[in-house]
């Protein structure tokens, strides 16, 4: 009983949702049905199950009246993409809008989970399963929004195109195909991604801020290796691969890349600092006003949530050295993972690291080609549409742009010249988000509250006044 009261106090608006349970809209029922169905398909890499989701969604769209020629499942290896076009009447003369999401998920080991990861389960507060957040929420919502708008007789004034990838969490080969190989998609004016962005709630469920993802840092990894002739460990040499590598690692640890900023990151710090207040919030506001304020920059540098927004970061994540306990090491290798500030070429980071380690004998090997993507500056029309959807739920909440330190499909579209903003309809407490982790969950309230998000945005950006 005590628990029930606590829930009621923490969540007064939930009472309305409970009361409404008996009268869910057709759209709500359809979205939940699709969400449940695609969550049941274990679409982790190499299992070959993504096409099942793509075909299911395609069939739902066909059943809702989308013509066969506008709904396409594109196989690629074991996975697939889904491209679905909602044809406009062309009256605006504007190029299409792309709508992004991914149908694959990160692996989930059932034995580690408290609940079955590939079955939608719930308690009083949450839906649980792998993909509930990342990204089957977005995939189900975008697809059901197409179906809903079609049923409502909506005719957009420009084409709207769903482009769902099938391996965002691994190789991003489907993403590259969608972003670089399709002329029909390349015509798009911009893309809206369901896979990031969204609203933050505090621990009491109060809205804090809504974030539009407008940029992503570049992900790049090097292996740095020291080699040595080695020998018998009873006869130590003055030079030693492990000691040399350790020296290099300590230098990387101490090195801080120079502060970088953009209009977007400065606005982010100003708004977030004002919301947060206190000594940390004050440092953010001072950094926003003057990024050369070293004291403020130093304060932000010790915050793991914010340091990445102030500069490029590199960190040693793995080590490998030696071959026998009684032999001098013949090689020692460290893995250095970097998140590079947009606009800084990866080659400049490698040069900087080579200077930092001060040892020409250290070999650098970049593991994979990095995807450098530009910042997508906010546009008034897109921001206004997102604000309309956000404010329908939470009037007055601030809508601001941010830079992602991780990576999504958006980076390839931005690189291909299509400005991309990630504007998920999900509001939740970031501390409760277990995307990629155990017991991934979405508040049930947030699921239902987000149902109008995409239709408001699409009507705003592609609707005629009288519709
Ligand atoms: Zn994702």
XYZ file of C-alpha atoms and ligand atoms in Angstrom:
468
model
C 0.000 0.000 0.000
C 2.803 2.321 0.893
C 4.317 1.635 -2.521
C 1.043 2.397 -4.278
C 0.742 5.750 -2.534
C 4.307 6.583 -3.478
C 3.530 5.849 -7.109
C 0.398 7.969 -7.025
C 2.230 10.900 -5.481
C 5.141 10.632 -7.877
C 2.875 10.344 -10.835
C -0.342 12.289 -10.530
C -0.818 12.620 -14.301
C -0.683 8.815 -14.540
C -4.124 8.665 -13.025
C -5.503 10.089 -16.246
C -3.701 7.418 -18.232
C -5.097 4.639 -16.066
C -8.590 6.047 -16.482
C -8.077 6.221 -20.238
C -6.969 2.608 -20.459
C -10.405 1.424 -21.470
C -10.639 3.895 -24.337
C -7.351 3.715 -26.193
C -7.509 5.108 -29.720
C -7.262 2.890 -32.777
C -3.811 4.416 -33.339
C -2.693 3.526 -29.807
C -3.857 -0.052 -30.185
C -2.193 -0.419 -33.591
C 1.093 1.069 -32.359
C 1.215 -1.255 -29.363
C 0.426 -4.242 -31.567
C 3.267 -3.407 -33.963
C 5.675 -2.608 -31.115
C 4.893 -5.954 -29.459
C 5.259 -7.872 -32.701
C 8.622 -6.427 -33.776
C 10.076 -6.739 -30.264
C 9.357 -10.493 -30.435
C 11.735 -10.826 -33.368
C 15.311 -11.134 -32.096
C 16.937 -8.834 -34.616
C 20.515 -8.836 -33.298
C 23.335 -9.098 -35.810
C 24.016 -12.244 -37.827
C 20.753 -13.960 -36.863
C 19.129 -13.135 -40.201
C 15.895 -11.952 -38.590
C 15.713 -8.313 -39.652
C 13.985 -9.163 -42.980
C 11.101 -10.671 -40.977
C 10.522 -7.284 -39.335
C 10.909 -5.419 -42.621
C 8.391 -7.710 -44.343
C 5.943 -7.457 -41.467
C 6.046 -3.654 -41.490
C 5.788 -3.621 -45.293
C 2.675 -5.791 -45.143
C 1.100 -3.526 -42.537
C 1.683 -0.534 -44.808
C 0.269 -2.364 -47.835
C -2.797 -3.375 -45.829
C -3.316 0.288 -44.928
C -3.457 1.222 -48.600
C 0.108 2.143 -49.519
C 0.737 0.995 -53.095
C 3.103 -1.905 -53.716
C 5.547 0.221 -55.734
C 6.039 2.583 -52.798
C 6.930 -0.074 -50.221
C 10.243 -1.784 -50.719
C 12.191 -4.314 -48.654
C 15.825 -4.189 -49.797
C 17.823 -7.273 -48.723
C 21.537 -6.917 -47.992
C 23.395 -9.986 -46.772
C 21.595 -11.385 -43.714
C 19.739 -8.162 -43.077
C 17.506 -5.704 -44.954
C 16.268 -2.135 -45.167
C 12.726 -0.873 -45.500
C 11.887 2.086 -47.727
C 8.283 3.323 -47.703
C 7.092 6.380 -49.582
C 4.083 8.424 -48.571
C 3.467 10.302 -51.812
C 2.648 13.962 -51.582
C 0.685 16.022 -54.078
C 3.793 18.088 -54.794
C 1.919 21.325 -54.115
C 4.665 22.758 -51.904
C 7.345 22.180 -54.531
C 9.564 20.973 -51.715
C 11.891 17.983 -51.718
C 11.071 14.877 -49.648
C 11.636 14.432 -45.919
C 13.390 11.234 -44.804
C 12.306 9.501 -41.603
C 14.972 7.285 -40.057
C 15.078 4.382 -37.646
C 16.761 0.985 -37.360
C 15.155 -2.433 -37.067
C 18.129 -4.277 -35.558
C 19.025 -4.321 -31.858
C 22.084 -4.860 -29.718
C 22.460 -8.451 -28.499
C 20.749 -9.414 -25.239
C 21.677 -12.527 -23.273
C 18.478 -13.971 -21.832
C 20.296 -15.583 -18.884
C 21.480 -12.164 -17.676
C 18.072 -10.539 -17.878
C 15.437 -10.646 -15.153
C 12.764 -10.759 -17.865
C 12.738 -12.381 -21.307
C 14.481 -9.832 -23.547
C 12.529 -10.663 -26.692
C 9.016 -10.510 -25.342
C 7.223 -7.301 -24.388
C 6.431 -7.541 -20.672
C 5.234 -4.847 -18.295
C 4.565 -3.959 -14.693
C 2.648 -0.939 -13.399
C 5.171 1.522 -14.746
C 7.249 0.151 -17.603
C 7.374 -1.848 -20.792
C 10.468 -4.090 -20.760
C 12.376 -5.752 -23.609
C 15.441 -5.274 -25.787
C 14.585 -2.540 -28.278
C 11.837 -0.893 -26.207
C 13.941 2.288 -26.437
C 16.542 1.559 -29.093
C 14.919 1.777 -31.596
C 11.729 -0.255 -31.919
C 9.815 2.542 -30.214
C 10.707 4.859 -33.086
C 10.212 2.214 -35.769
C 6.737 1.254 -34.522
C 5.701 4.875 -34.079
C 6.838 6.087 -37.485
C 5.172 3.156 -39.242
C 1.929 3.480 -37.321
C 1.937 7.243 -37.926
C 2.041 6.610 -41.698
C -0.934 4.272 -41.283
C -2.799 6.742 -39.104
C -2.270 9.706 -41.443
C -3.368 7.597 -44.402
C -6.572 6.608 -42.566
C -7.196 10.256 -41.719
C -7.018 11.078 -45.427
C -3.911 13.233 -45.028
C -2.220 14.133 -48.309
C 1.217 15.614 -47.691
C 2.407 18.513 -49.844
C 5.746 16.749 -50.392
C 6.906 13.122 -50.234
C 7.590 11.595 -46.835
C 9.952 8.629 -46.953
C 10.610 6.055 -44.255
C 14.174 4.678 -44.526
C 14.803 2.031 -41.868
C 18.244 0.452 -41.688
C 18.946 -3.127 -40.630
C 22.423 -3.070 -39.069
C 22.835 0.256 -37.305
C 24.224 -1.449 -34.224
C 26.954 -3.277 -36.162
C 28.353 -2.673 -39.646
C 25.960 0.065 -40.870
C 26.121 -1.389 -44.383
C 22.390 -0.865 -44.898
C 22.804 2.684 -43.588
C 25.548 3.389 -46.110
C 23.397 1.962 -48.910
C 20.468 4.195 -47.906
C 22.623 7.288 -47.452
C 24.948 6.996 -50.456
C 23.472 4.667 -53.084
C 19.842 5.667 -53.531
C 19.191 8.580 -55.849
C 15.561 8.834 -54.740
C 16.624 9.283 -51.109
C 19.498 11.622 -51.966
C 16.937 14.163 -53.205
C 15.619 14.659 -49.658
C 15.817 18.134 -48.180
C 16.541 16.793 -44.696
C 16.078 13.760 -42.460
C 14.417 13.295 -39.075
C 15.791 10.412 -37.039
C 13.742 8.578 -34.401
C 16.864 6.992 -32.882
C 18.103 9.815 -30.639
C 17.035 13.131 -29.196
C 13.981 13.343 -26.973
C 12.885 14.809 -23.679
C 14.554 14.500 -20.300
C 12.438 13.995 -17.207
C 13.790 14.390 -13.687
C 13.455 11.695 -11.024
C 9.956 12.961 -10.156
C 8.782 12.829 -13.743
C 8.933 16.574 -14.336
C 10.123 17.709 -17.771
C 13.595 19.288 -17.825
C 14.489 19.921 -21.452
C 13.922 18.553 -24.961
C 17.078 17.799 -26.959
C 17.401 17.666 -30.750
C 20.477 15.741 -31.865
C 22.136 17.937 -34.492
C 25.667 16.541 -34.645
C 27.712 13.488 -33.787
C 31.348 13.208 -32.869
C 33.569 11.101 -35.084
C 34.386 7.669 -33.685
C 37.881 6.424 -34.389
C 40.232 3.875 -32.812
C 43.968 3.316 -33.091
C 46.188 0.506 -31.888
C 49.568 1.825 -30.853
C 52.363 -0.733 -30.649
C 55.920 -0.780 -29.326
C 58.188 -3.577 -30.595
C 61.421 -4.827 -29.073
C 63.869 -7.685 -29.754
C 63.002 -9.078 -26.315
C 65.154 -11.807 -24.742
C 65.492 -13.758 -21.523
C 63.935 -12.061 -18.504
C 67.016 -12.909 -16.413
C 68.947 -10.500 -18.666
C 66.923 -7.264 -18.690
C 67.693 -4.783 -21.456
C 67.654 -1.047 -20.911
C 64.749 -0.739 -23.359
C 61.479 -2.604 -22.827
C 58.303 -2.615 -24.922
C 55.977 -2.532 -21.918
C 57.800 0.323 -20.196
C 57.909 2.311 -23.428
C 54.213 1.762 -24.014
C 53.423 2.625 -20.387
C 55.267 5.937 -20.807
C 53.198 6.671 -23.903
C 49.958 5.774 -22.120
C 50.728 8.088 -19.221
C 51.358 10.908 -21.668
C 48.006 10.267 -23.385
C 46.331 10.230 -19.975
C 47.741 13.654 -19.124
C 47.129 15.232 -22.509
C 43.993 17.273 -23.019
C 42.930 18.209 -26.500
C 42.248 21.906 -26.931
C 38.785 23.203 -26.144
C 36.426 23.311 -29.137
C 33.037 24.869 -29.422
C 30.290 25.680 -31.852
C 27.235 27.890 -31.640
C 25.298 24.720 -30.814
C 27.487 23.534 -27.949
C 27.590 27.035 -26.449
C 23.789 27.300 -26.519
C 23.608 23.821 -25.038
C 25.830 24.810 -22.106
C 24.037 28.080 -21.534
C 20.584 26.473 -21.401
C 21.676 23.374 -19.488
C 23.681 25.474 -17.031
C 20.680 27.675 -16.313
C 18.484 24.609 -15.773
C 21.026 22.860 -13.532
C 22.148 25.824 -11.464
C 24.652 25.363 -8.659
C 28.401 25.375 -9.060
C 28.395 23.042 -12.102
C 25.635 24.995 -13.833
C 27.582 28.177 -13.181
C 30.680 26.699 -14.828
C 28.557 25.791 -17.879
C 27.198 29.316 -18.222
C 30.688 30.800 -17.850
C 32.061 28.373 -20.447
C 29.172 29.276 -22.775
C 29.984 32.965 -22.461
C 33.710 32.474 -22.791
C 35.078 29.088 -23.849
C 38.578 30.407 -23.088
C 37.661 30.593 -19.394
C 40.111 27.900 -18.290
C 38.680 27.499 -14.833
C 35.230 26.767 -16.260
C 36.685 24.407 -18.888
C 38.645 22.553 -16.193
C 35.486 22.163 -14.138
C 33.615 20.634 -17.094
C 36.580 18.386 -17.962
C 36.036 16.280 -14.827
C 32.374 15.610 -15.688
C 32.130 12.446 -17.805
C 28.686 13.527 -19.064
C 29.941 16.869 -20.360
C 33.657 16.671 -21.125
C 32.885 15.262 -24.582
C 30.937 18.372 -25.489
C 33.959 20.598 -24.792
C 36.677 18.864 -26.815
C 37.952 15.768 -28.587
C 38.625 12.960 -26.133
C 40.905 9.923 -26.453
C 41.133 7.157 -23.901
C 43.091 3.906 -23.656
C 40.559 1.082 -23.494
C 42.557 -2.145 -23.956
C 46.067 -3.525 -23.465
C 47.963 -6.488 -24.840
C 51.642 -7.231 -24.155
C 54.261 -9.924 -23.715
C 54.140 -13.636 -24.435
C 55.689 -15.445 -21.428
C 56.283 -14.626 -17.781
C 60.018 -15.342 -18.127
C 60.589 -13.494 -21.408
C 61.183 -9.839 -22.173
C 58.179 -8.472 -24.091
C 58.592 -8.383 -27.860
C 55.559 -6.201 -28.314
C 53.091 -4.142 -26.336
C 49.890 -2.718 -27.781
C 47.319 -0.278 -26.421
C 43.916 0.455 -27.948
C 43.134 4.169 -28.021
C 39.514 5.097 -28.678
C 38.789 8.701 -29.656
C 35.637 10.790 -30.062
C 36.559 13.632 -32.336
C 34.887 17.031 -32.316
C 33.009 17.656 -35.604
C 35.070 19.641 -38.083
C 38.398 18.254 -36.850
C 39.964 15.808 -39.330
C 40.917 12.406 -37.958
C 44.404 12.831 -39.444
C 44.958 15.841 -37.161
C 44.161 13.708 -34.126
C 46.656 11.039 -35.175
C 49.341 13.723 -35.636
C 48.540 15.144 -32.221
C 48.773 11.718 -30.573
C 52.107 11.015 -32.296
C 53.449 14.265 -30.858
C 52.047 13.511 -27.427
C 53.717 10.098 -27.095
C 57.113 11.558 -28.158
C 58.387 8.249 -29.460
C 58.845 7.821 -33.208
C 59.237 4.072 -32.790
C 55.593 3.663 -31.765
C 53.492 2.254 -34.604
C 50.013 3.674 -35.159
C 47.316 1.587 -36.822
C 43.847 3.053 -37.353
C 41.346 0.217 -37.003
C 38.496 1.296 -39.244
C 37.766 4.143 -41.553
C 36.128 6.937 -39.580
C 32.933 8.669 -40.674
C 33.358 12.412 -40.321
C 30.028 14.209 -40.415
C 29.169 17.902 -40.310
C 26.925 19.674 -37.823
C 23.320 20.160 -38.974
C 22.421 23.690 -37.934
C 18.871 23.995 -36.639
C 16.336 25.353 -39.135
C 13.440 27.504 -37.944
C 10.755 25.470 -39.758
C 11.952 22.119 -38.395
C 12.512 23.458 -34.892
C 9.050 25.062 -34.897
C 7.434 21.759 -35.894
C 9.289 19.868 -33.168
C 8.390 22.529 -30.624
C 4.734 22.236 -31.554
C 4.813 18.486 -30.866
C 6.828 18.872 -27.653
C 4.766 21.746 -26.297
C 1.531 19.859 -26.929
C 2.703 17.668 -24.054
C 4.896 19.987 -22.020
C 4.188 23.671 -22.704
C 7.123 26.033 -22.069
C 9.834 23.376 -22.002
C 13.016 24.431 -23.818
C 13.981 22.756 -27.077
C 17.729 22.832 -27.718
C 20.271 21.194 -29.988
C 22.987 18.860 -28.757
C 25.956 16.913 -30.050
C 25.956 13.155 -29.561
C 29.175 11.575 -28.299
C 28.003 8.164 -29.531
C 26.887 7.403 -33.074
C 23.682 6.789 -35.074
C 22.633 6.381 -38.710
C 22.436 10.184 -38.808
C 26.184 10.570 -39.330
C 26.050 8.905 -42.751
C 23.132 11.023 -43.922
C 24.870 14.184 -42.716
C 28.021 13.099 -44.492
C 25.962 12.521 -47.636
C 24.844 16.161 -47.463
C 21.392 15.623 -45.940
C 20.967 17.675 -42.748
C 19.661 15.354 -40.043
C 18.098 15.957 -36.667
C 17.179 13.195 -34.262
C 13.880 14.048 -32.604
C 12.533 10.994 -30.783
C 9.084 11.211 -29.245
C 10.330 9.660 -26.036
C 10.446 11.518 -22.735
C 12.193 9.785 -19.877
C 14.671 10.095 -17.066
C 18.116 9.517 -18.631
C 19.131 7.560 -15.509
C 16.384 5.034 -16.260
C 17.424 4.422 -19.823
C 19.033 1.050 -20.241
C 19.538 1.104 -23.996
C 22.231 -1.460 -24.895
C 22.121 -2.673 -21.257
C 20.095 -5.033 -19.109
C 16.342 -4.743 -18.665
C 15.868 -1.984 -21.250
C 12.578 -0.234 -20.541
C 10.169 2.543 -21.499
C 7.705 4.160 -19.099
C 4.223 3.075 -20.219
C 3.060 6.644 -19.746
C 5.795 7.912 -22.089
C 4.794 5.363 -24.717
C 1.195 6.587 -24.828
C 2.082 10.257 -24.383
C 4.341 10.088 -27.432
C 1.721 8.799 -29.848
C 0.897 12.157 -31.445
C 4.516 13.312 -31.672
C 5.230 12.318 -35.252
C 1.847 13.171 -36.740
C 2.090 16.712 -35.331
C 5.581 17.149 -36.792
C 4.667 15.724 -40.199
C 1.444 17.697 -40.506
C 3.391 20.814 -39.626
C 6.193 20.229 -42.140
C 4.196 18.664 -44.941
C 0.591 19.707 -44.422
C -1.454 22.341 -46.173
C -3.038 24.975 -43.961
C -6.581 23.707 -44.406
C -5.763 20.082 -43.568
Zn 19.770 3.042 -31.875
